[in-house]
C-alpha positions as YAML, in Angstrom:
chain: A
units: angstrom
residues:
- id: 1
  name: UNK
  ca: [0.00, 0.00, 0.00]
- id: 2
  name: UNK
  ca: [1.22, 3.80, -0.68]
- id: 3
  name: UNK
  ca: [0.21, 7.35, 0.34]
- id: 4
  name: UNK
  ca: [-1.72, 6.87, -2.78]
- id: 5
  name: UNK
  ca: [-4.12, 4.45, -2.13]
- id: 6
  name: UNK
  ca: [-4.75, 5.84, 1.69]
- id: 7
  name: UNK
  ca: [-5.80, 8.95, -0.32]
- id: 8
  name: UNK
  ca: [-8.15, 7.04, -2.96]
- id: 9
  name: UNK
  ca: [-9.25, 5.24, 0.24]
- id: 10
  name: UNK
  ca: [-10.51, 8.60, 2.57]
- id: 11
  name: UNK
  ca: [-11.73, 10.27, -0.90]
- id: 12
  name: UNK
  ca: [-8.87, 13.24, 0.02]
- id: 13
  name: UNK
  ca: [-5.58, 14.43, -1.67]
- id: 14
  name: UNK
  ca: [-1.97, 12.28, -1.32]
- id: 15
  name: UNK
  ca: [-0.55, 15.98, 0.56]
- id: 16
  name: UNK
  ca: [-3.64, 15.76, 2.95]
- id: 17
  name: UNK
  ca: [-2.70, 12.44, 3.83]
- id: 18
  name: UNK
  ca: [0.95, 13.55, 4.33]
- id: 19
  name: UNK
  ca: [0.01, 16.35, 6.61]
- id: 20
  name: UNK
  ca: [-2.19, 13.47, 8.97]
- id: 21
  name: UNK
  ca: [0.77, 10.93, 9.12]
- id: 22
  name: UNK
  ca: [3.10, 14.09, 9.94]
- id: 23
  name: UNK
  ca: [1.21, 15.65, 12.29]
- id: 24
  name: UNK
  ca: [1.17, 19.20, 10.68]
- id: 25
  name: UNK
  ca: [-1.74, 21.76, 11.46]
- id: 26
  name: UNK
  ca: [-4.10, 22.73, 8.50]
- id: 27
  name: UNK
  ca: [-6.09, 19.36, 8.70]
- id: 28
  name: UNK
  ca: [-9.86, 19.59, 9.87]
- id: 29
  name: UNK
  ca: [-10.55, 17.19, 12.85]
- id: 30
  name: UNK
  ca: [-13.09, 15.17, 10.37]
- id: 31
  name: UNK
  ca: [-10.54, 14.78, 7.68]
- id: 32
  name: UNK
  ca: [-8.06, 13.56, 10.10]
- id: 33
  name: UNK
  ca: [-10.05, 10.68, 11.14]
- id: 34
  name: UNK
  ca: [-10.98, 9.87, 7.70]
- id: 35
  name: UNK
  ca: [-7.14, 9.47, 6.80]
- id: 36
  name: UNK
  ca: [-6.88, 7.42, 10.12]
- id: 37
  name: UNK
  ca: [-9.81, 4.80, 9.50]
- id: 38
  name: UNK
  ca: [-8.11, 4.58, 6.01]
- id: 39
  name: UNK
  ca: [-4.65, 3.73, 7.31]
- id: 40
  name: UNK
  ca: [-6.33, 1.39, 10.22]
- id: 41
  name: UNK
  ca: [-8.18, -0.39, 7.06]
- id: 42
  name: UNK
  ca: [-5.50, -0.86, 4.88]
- id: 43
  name: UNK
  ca: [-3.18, -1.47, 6.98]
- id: 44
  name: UNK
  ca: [-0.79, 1.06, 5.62]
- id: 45
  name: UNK
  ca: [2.94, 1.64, 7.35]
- id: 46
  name: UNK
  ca: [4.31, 4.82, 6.81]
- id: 47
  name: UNK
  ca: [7.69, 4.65, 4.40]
- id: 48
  name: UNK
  ca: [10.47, 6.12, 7.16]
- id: 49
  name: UNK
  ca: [13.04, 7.05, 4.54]
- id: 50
  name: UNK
  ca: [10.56, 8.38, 2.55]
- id: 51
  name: UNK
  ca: [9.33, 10.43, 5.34]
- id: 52
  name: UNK
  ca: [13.06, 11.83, 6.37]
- id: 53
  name: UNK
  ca: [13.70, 13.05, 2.33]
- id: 54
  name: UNK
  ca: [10.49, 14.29, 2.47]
- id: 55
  name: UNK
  ca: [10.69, 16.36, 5.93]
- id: 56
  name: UNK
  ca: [14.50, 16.96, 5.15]
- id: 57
  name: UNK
  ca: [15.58, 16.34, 8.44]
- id: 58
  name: UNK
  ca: [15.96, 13.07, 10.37]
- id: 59
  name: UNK
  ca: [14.00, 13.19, 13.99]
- id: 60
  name: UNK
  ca: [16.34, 13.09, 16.22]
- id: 61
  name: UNK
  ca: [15.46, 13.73, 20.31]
- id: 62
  name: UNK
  ca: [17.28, 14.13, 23.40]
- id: 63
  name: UNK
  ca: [15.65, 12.41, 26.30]
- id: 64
  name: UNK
  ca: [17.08, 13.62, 30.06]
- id: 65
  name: UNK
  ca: [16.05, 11.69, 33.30]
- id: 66
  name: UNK
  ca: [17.01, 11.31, 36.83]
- id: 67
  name: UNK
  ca: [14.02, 10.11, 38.58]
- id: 68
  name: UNK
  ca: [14.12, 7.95, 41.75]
- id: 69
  name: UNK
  ca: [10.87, 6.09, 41.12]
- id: 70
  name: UNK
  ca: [11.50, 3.01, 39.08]
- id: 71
  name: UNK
  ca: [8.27, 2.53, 38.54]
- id: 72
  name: UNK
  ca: [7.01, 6.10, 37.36]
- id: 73
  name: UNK
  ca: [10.14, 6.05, 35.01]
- id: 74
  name: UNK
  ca: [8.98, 2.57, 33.60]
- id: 75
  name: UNK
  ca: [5.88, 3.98, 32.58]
- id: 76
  name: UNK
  ca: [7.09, 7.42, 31.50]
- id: 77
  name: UNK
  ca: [10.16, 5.29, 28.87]
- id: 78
  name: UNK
  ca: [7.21, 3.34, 27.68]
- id: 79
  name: UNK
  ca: [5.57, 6.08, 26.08]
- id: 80
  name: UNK
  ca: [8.06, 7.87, 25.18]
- id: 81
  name: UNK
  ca: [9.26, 4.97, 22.74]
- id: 82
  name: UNK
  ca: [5.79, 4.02, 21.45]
- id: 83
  name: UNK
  ca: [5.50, 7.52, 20.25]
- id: 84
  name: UNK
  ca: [9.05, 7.51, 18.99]
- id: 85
  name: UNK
  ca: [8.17, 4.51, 17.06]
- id: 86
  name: UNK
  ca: [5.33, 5.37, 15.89]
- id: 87
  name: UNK
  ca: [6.77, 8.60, 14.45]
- id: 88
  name: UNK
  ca: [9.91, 7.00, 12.94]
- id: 89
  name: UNK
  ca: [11.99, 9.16, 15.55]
- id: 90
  name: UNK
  ca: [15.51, 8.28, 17.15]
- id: 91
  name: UNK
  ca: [16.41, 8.47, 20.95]
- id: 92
  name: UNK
  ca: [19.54, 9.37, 22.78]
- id: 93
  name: UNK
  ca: [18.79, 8.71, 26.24]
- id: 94
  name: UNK
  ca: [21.01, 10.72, 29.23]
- id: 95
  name: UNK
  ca: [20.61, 9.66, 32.42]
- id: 96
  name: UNK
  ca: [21.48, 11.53, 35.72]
- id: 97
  name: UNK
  ca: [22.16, 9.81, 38.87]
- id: 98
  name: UNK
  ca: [20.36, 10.35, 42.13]
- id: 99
  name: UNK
  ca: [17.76, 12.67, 41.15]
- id: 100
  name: UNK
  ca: [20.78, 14.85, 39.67]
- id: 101
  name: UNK
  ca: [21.29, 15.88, 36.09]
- id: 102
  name: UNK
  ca: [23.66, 14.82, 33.87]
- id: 103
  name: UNK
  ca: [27.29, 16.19, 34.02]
- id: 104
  name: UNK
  ca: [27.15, 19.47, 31.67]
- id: 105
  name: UNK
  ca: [29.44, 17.71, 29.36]
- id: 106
  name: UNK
  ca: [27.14, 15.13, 29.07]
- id: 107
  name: UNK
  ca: [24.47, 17.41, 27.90]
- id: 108
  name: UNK
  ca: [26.86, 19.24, 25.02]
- id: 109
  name: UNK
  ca: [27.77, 15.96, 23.89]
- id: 110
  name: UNK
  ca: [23.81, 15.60, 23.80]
- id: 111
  name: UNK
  ca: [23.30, 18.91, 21.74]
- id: 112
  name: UNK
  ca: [26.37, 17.93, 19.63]
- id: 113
  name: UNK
  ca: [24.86, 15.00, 18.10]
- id: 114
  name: UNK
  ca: [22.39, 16.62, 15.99]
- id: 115
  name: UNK
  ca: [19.42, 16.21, 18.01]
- id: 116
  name: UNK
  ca: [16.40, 18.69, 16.76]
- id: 117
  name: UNK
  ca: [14.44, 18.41, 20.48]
- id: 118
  name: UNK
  ca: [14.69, 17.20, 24.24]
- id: 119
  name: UNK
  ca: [11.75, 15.44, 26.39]
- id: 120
  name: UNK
  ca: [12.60, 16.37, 30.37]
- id: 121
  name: UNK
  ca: [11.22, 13.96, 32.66]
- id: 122
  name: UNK
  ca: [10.81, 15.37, 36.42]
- id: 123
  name: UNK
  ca: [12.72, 17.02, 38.01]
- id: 124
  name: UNK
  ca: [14.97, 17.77, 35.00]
- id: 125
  name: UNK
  ca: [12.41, 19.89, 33.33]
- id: 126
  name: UNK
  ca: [12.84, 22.35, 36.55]
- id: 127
  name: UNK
  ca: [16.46, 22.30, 36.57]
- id: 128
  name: UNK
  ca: [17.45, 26.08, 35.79]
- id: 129
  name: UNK
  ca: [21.17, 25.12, 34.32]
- id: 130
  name: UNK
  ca: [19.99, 22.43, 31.94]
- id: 131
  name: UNK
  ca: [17.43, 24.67, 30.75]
- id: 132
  name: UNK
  ca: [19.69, 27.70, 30.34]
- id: 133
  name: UNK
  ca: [22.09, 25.07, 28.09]
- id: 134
  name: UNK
  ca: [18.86, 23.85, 25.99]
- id: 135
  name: UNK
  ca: [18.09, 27.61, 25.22]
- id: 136
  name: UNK
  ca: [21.38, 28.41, 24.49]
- id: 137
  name: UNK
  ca: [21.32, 25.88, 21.35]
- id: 138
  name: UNK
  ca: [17.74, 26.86, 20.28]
- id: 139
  name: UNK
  ca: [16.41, 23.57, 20.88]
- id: 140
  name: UNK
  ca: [12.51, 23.19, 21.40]
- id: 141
  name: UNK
  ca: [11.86, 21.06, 25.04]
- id: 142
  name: UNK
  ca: [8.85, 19.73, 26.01]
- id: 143
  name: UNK
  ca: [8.46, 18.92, 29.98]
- id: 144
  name: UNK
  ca: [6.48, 16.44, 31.66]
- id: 145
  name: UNK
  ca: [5.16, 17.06, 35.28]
- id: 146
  name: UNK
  ca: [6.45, 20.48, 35.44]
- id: 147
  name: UNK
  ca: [5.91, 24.18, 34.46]
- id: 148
  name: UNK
  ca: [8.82, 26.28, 33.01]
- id: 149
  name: UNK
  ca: [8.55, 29.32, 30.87]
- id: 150
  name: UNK
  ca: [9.36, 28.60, 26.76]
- id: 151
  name: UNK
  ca: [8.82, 24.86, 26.68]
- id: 152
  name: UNK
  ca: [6.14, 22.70, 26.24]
- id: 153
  name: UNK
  ca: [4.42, 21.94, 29.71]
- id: 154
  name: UNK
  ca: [2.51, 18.62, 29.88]
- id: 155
  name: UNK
  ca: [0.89, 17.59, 33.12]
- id: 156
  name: UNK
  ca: [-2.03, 16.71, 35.76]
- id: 157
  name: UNK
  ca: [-3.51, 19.58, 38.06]
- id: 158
  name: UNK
  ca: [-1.66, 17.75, 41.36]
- id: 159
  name: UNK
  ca: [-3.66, 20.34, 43.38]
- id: 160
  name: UNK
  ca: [-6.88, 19.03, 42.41]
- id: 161
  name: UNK
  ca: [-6.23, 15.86, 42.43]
- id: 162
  name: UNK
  ca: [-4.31, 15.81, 45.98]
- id: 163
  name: UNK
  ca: [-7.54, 17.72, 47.21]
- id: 164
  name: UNK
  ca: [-9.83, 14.53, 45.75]
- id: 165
  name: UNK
  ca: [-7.71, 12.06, 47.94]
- id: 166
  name: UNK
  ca: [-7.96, 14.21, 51.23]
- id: 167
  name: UNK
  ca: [-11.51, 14.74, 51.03]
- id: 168
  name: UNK
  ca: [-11.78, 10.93, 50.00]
- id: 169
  name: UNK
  ca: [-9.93, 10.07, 53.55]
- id: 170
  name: UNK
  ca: [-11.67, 12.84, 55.39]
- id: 171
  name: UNK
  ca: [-14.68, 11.17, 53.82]
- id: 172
  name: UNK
  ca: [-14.10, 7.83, 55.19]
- id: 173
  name: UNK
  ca: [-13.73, 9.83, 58.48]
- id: 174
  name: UNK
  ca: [-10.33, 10.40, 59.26]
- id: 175
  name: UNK
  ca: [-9.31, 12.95, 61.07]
- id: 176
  name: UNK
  ca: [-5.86, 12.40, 62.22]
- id: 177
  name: UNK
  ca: [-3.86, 12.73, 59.15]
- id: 178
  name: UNK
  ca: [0.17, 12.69, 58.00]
- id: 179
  name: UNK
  ca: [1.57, 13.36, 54.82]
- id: 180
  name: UNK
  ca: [4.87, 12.62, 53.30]
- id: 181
  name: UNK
  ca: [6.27, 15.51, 50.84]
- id: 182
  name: UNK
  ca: [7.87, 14.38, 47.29]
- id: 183
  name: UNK
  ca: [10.78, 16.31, 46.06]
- id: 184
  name: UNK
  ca: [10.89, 19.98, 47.35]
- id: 185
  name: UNK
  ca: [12.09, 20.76, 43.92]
- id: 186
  name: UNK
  ca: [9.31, 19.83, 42.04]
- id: 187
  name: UNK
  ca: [6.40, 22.12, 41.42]
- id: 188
  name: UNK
  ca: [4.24, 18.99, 41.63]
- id: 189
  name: UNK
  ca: [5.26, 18.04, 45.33]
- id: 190
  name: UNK
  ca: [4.42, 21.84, 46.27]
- id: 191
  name: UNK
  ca: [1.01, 21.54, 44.05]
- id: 192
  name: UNK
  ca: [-0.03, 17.96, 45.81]
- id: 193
  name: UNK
  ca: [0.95, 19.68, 49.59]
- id: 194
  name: UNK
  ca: [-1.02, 22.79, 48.62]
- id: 195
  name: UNK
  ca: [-4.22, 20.15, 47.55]
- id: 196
  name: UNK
  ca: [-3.58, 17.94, 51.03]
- id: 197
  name: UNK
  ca: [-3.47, 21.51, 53.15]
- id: 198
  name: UNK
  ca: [-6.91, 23.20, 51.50]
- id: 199
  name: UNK
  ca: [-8.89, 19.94, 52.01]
- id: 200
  name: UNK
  ca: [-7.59, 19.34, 55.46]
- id: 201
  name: UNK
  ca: [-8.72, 22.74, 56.37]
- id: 202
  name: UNK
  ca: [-11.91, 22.72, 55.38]
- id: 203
  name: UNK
  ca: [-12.33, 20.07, 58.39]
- id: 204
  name: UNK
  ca: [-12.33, 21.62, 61.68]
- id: 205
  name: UNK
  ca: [-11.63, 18.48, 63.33]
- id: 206
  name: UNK
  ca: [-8.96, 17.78, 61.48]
- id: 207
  name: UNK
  ca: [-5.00, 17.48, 62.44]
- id: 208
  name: UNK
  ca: [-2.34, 17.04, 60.08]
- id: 209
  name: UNK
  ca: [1.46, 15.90, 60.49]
- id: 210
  name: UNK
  ca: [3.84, 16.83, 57.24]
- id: 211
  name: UNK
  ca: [7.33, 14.69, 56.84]
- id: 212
  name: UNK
  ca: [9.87, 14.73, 54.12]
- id: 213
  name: UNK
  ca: [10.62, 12.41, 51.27]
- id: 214
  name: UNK
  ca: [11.46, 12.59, 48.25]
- id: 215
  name: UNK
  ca: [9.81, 10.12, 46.14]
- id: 216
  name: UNK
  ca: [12.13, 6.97, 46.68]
- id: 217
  name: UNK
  ca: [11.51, 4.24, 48.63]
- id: 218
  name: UNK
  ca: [14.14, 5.02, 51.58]
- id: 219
  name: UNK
  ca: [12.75, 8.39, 52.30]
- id: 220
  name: UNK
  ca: [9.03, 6.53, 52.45]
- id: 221
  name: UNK
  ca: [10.81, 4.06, 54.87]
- id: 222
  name: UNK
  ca: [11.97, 7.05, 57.15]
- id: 223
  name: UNK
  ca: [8.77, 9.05, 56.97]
- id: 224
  name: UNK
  ca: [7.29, 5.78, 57.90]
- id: 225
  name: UNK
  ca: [8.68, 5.60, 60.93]
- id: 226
  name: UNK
  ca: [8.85, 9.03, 61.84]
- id: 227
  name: UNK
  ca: [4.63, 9.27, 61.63]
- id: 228
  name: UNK
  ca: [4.36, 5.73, 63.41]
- id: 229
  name: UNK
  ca: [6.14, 6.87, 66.34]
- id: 230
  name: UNK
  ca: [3.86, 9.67, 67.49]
- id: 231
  name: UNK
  ca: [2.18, 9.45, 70.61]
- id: 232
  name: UNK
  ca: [-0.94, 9.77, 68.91]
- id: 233
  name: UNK
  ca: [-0.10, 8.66, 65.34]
- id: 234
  name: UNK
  ca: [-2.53, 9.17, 61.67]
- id: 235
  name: UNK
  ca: [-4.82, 6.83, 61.38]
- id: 236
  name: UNK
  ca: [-4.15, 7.74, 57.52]
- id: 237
  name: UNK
  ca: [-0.72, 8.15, 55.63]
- id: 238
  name: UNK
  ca: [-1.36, 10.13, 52.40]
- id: 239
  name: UNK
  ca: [2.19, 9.93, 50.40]
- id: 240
  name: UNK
  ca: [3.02, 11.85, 47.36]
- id: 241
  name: UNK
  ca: [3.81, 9.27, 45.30]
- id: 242
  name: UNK
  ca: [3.12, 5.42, 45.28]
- id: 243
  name: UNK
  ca: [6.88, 4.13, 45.83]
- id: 244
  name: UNK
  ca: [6.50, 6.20, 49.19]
- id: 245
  name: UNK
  ca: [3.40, 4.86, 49.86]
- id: 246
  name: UNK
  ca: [4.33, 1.02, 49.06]
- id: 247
  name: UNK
  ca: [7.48, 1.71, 51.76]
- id: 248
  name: UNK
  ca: [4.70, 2.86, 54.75]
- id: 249
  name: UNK
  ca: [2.60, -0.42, 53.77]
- id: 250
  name: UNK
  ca: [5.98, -2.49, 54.72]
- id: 251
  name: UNK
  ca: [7.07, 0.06, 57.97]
- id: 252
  name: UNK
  ca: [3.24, -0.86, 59.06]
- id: 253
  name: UNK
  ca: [3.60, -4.57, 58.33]
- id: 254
  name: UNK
  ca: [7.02, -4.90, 60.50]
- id: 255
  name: UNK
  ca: [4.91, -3.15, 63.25]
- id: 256
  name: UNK
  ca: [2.37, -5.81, 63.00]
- id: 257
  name: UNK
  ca: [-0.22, -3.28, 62.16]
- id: 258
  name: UNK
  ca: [-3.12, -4.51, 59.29]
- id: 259
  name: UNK
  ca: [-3.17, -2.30, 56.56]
- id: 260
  name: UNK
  ca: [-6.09, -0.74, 56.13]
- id: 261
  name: UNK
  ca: [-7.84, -1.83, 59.58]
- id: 262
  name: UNK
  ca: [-4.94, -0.46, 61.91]
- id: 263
  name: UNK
  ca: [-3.81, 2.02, 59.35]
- id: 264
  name: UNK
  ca: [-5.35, 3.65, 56.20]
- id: 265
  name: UNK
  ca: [-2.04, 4.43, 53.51]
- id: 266
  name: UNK
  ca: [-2.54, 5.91, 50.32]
- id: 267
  name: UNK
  ca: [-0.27, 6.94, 47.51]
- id: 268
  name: UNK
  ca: [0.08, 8.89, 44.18]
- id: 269
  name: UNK
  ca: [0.65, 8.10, 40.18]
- id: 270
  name: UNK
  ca: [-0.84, 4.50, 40.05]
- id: 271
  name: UNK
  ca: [1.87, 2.99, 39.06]
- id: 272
  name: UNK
  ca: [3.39, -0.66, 39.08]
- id: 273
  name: UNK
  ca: [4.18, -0.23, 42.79]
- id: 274
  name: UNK
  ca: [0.33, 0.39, 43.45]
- id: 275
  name: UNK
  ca: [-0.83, -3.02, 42.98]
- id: 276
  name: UNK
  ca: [2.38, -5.32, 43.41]
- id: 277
  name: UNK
  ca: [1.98, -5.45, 46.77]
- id: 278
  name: UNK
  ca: [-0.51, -6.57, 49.79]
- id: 279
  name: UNK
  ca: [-2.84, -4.74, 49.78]
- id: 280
  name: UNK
  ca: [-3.28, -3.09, 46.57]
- id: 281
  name: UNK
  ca: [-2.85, 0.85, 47.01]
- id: 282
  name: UNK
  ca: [-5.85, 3.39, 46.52]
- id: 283
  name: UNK
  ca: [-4.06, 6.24, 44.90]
- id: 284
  name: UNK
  ca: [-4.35, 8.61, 42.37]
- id: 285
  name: UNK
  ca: [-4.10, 7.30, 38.56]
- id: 286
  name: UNK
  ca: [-1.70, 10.15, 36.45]
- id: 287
  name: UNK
  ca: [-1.36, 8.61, 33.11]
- id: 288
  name: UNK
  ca: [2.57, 8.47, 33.04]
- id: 289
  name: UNK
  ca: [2.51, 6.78, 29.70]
- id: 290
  name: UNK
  ca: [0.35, 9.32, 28.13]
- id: 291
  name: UNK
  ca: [2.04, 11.82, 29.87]
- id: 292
  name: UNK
  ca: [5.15, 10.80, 27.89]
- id: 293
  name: UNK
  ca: [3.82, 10.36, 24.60]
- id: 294
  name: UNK
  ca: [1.88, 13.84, 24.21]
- id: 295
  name: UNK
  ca: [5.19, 15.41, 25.35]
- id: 296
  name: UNK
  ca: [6.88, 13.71, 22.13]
- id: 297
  name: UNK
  ca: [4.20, 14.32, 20.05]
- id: 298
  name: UNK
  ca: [3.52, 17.82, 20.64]
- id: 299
  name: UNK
  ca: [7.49, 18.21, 20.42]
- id: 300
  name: UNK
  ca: [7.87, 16.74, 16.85]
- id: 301
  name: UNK
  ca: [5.36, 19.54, 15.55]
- id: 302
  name: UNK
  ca: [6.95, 22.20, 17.39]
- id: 303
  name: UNK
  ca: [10.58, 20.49, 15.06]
- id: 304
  name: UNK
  ca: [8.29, 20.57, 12.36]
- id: 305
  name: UNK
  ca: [7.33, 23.89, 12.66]
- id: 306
  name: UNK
  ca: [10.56, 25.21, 13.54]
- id: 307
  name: UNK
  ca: [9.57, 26.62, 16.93]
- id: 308
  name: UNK
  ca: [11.82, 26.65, 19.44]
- id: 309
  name: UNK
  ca: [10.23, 28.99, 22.19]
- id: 310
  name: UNK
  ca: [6.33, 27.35, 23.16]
- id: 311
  name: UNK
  ca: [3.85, 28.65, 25.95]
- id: 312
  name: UNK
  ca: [4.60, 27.47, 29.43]
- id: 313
  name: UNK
  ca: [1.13, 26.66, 29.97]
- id: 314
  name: UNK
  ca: [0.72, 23.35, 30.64]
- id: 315
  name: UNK
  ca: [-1.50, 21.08, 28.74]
- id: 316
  name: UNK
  ca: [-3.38, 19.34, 31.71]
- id: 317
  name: UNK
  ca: [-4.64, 14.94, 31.21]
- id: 318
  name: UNK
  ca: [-7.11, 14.27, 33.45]
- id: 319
  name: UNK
  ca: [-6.72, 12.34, 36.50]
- id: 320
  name: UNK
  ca: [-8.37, 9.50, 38.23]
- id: 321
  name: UNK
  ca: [-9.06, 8.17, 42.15]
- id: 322
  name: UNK
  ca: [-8.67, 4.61, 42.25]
- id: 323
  name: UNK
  ca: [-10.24, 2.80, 45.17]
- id: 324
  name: UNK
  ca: [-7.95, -0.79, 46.51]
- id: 325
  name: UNK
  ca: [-8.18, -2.37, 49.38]
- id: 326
  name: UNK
  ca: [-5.41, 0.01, 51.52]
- id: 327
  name: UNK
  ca: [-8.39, 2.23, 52.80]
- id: 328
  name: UNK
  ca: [-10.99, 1.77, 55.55]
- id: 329
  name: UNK
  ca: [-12.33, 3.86, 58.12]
- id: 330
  name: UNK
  ca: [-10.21, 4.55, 61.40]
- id: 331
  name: UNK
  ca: [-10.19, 1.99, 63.86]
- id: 332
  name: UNK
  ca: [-12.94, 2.30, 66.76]
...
């Protein structure tokens, strides 16, 4: 099958049907689908070195990463390659090492290969010296779980949904409460405290006890510890993310408390972690994957366009509370 045929197929022109497979603006939602349902149909697979004489530029992008979640950067690599693959574009992948960025000579060995665009996984897309070295060579970035001026922002609103978990605990009628912070460096871990504190005081009743982490395991471990061993300790752990969370469940366990009839714990992202282990977390679903794979999308047709500064607002995916079996109402 060729461009051709898709076009005979949807009734449109062989340029329309370039514009759909390359993502380019000018194309009416209706048309769009029509060249999709044709391509689905015929089962057509986009010629890649076509594509790249046609474009005049091989995709080439720059992903950065330093995240101490293993299991939020599983699903965030996932979607970052089914998008590259499905758009024909290359990786170089840089990783920093414990939650640091890469050496700056990393990164200009990055730049220097030819890449056209970066991805920035948390933190990195907050880093003010990587940044500063992406603007410096003009390249368009696109930043997952973050907000910085000139790039493309995609995210959840944290506040929100941080807000829909403390009201869900509150709900259950909870009203001793501790939290464990994510990274203090991270707009998110600010947004998801600022969601916890609003719902919590809107309930009168209600104390609260805030510890450190910062997304790994360890710190979850510490903060687990540190909340268990007040006098009068929550009767509900709400932890920023779900690798923190998953480390409470296992502090509780060794304390021979029953998770969720001793202890309520909750966590954040819905990832792996969540429902690996006994009992399954109720958290907060973000859709890492998607996350991942609007960032590369919306950063091939900035390339494509040739932009290299974007709006900072973020585009925003919805976000979901999923009920497990970690929650209950406080014990008697």
């Amino acid at each position: 099958m060729t461009i051709i045929d898709v076009a005979r197929h949807a009734g449109v022109s062989p340029m329309t049907v370039s514009r759909v497979i390359n993502a380019e603006p000018g194309v009416r939602d209706e048309t769009r689908r029509l060249v999709e349902a044709a391509i689905a149909t015929l089962n057509y697979t986009p010629n890649l070195m076509a594509r790249s004489l046609v474009t005049s530029r091989e995709i080439r992008i720059g992903v950065l990463y330093s995240n101490p979640s293993a299991a939020f950067m599983s699903g965030f690599l996932a979607g970052v390659f089914e998008e590259a693959s499905a758009r024909g574009a290359q990786l170089q992948l840089l990783k920093g090492e414990a939650g640091k960025p890469p050496a700056p000579a990393a990164i200009e060995r990055l730049i220097a290969g030819r890449i056209g665009g970066v991805v920035l996984a948390p933190p990195m897309g907050e880093n003010d010296a990587v940044r500063a070295m992406l603007a410096d060579a003009k390249l368009p970035v696109a930043v997952v779980g973050g907000v910085a001026a000139g790039t493309i922002c995609i995210g959840i609103d944290n506040r929100r949904a941080a807000y829909d978990m403390t009201r869900h605990l509150l709900g259950l009628g909870h009203r001793r409460l501790g939290f464990v912070l994510g990274n203090p460096d991270q707009s998110a871990s600010r947004e998801r405290l600022a969601g916890f504190q609003g719902a919590a005081a809107e309930c009168v009743e209600a104390t609260v006890r805030i510890v450190p982490g910062d997304f790994g395991y360890a710190s979850g471990l510490v903060a687990g510890e540190t909340l268990l061993d007040d006098p009068a300790p929550p009767t509900a752990i709400f932890a920023s993310n779900d690798d923190m969370a998953a480390a409470i469940v296992s502090v509780a366990h060794r304390r021979h408390l029953d998770v969720p009839r001793d202890l309520t714990v909750v966590g954040f992202d819905d990832s792996t972690a969540a429902v690996t282990l006994w009992p399954p977390l109720t958290t907060i679903r973000q859709p890492v994957r998607a996350l991942a794979a609007e960032a590369m999308q919306r950063l091939i047709e900035a390339m494509r366009r040739g932009r290299v500064s974007c709006s900072a607002a973020p585009h925003v995916l919805d976000h979901l509370l999923v009920e497990r079996q970690s929650t209950a109402p406080p014990p008697a």
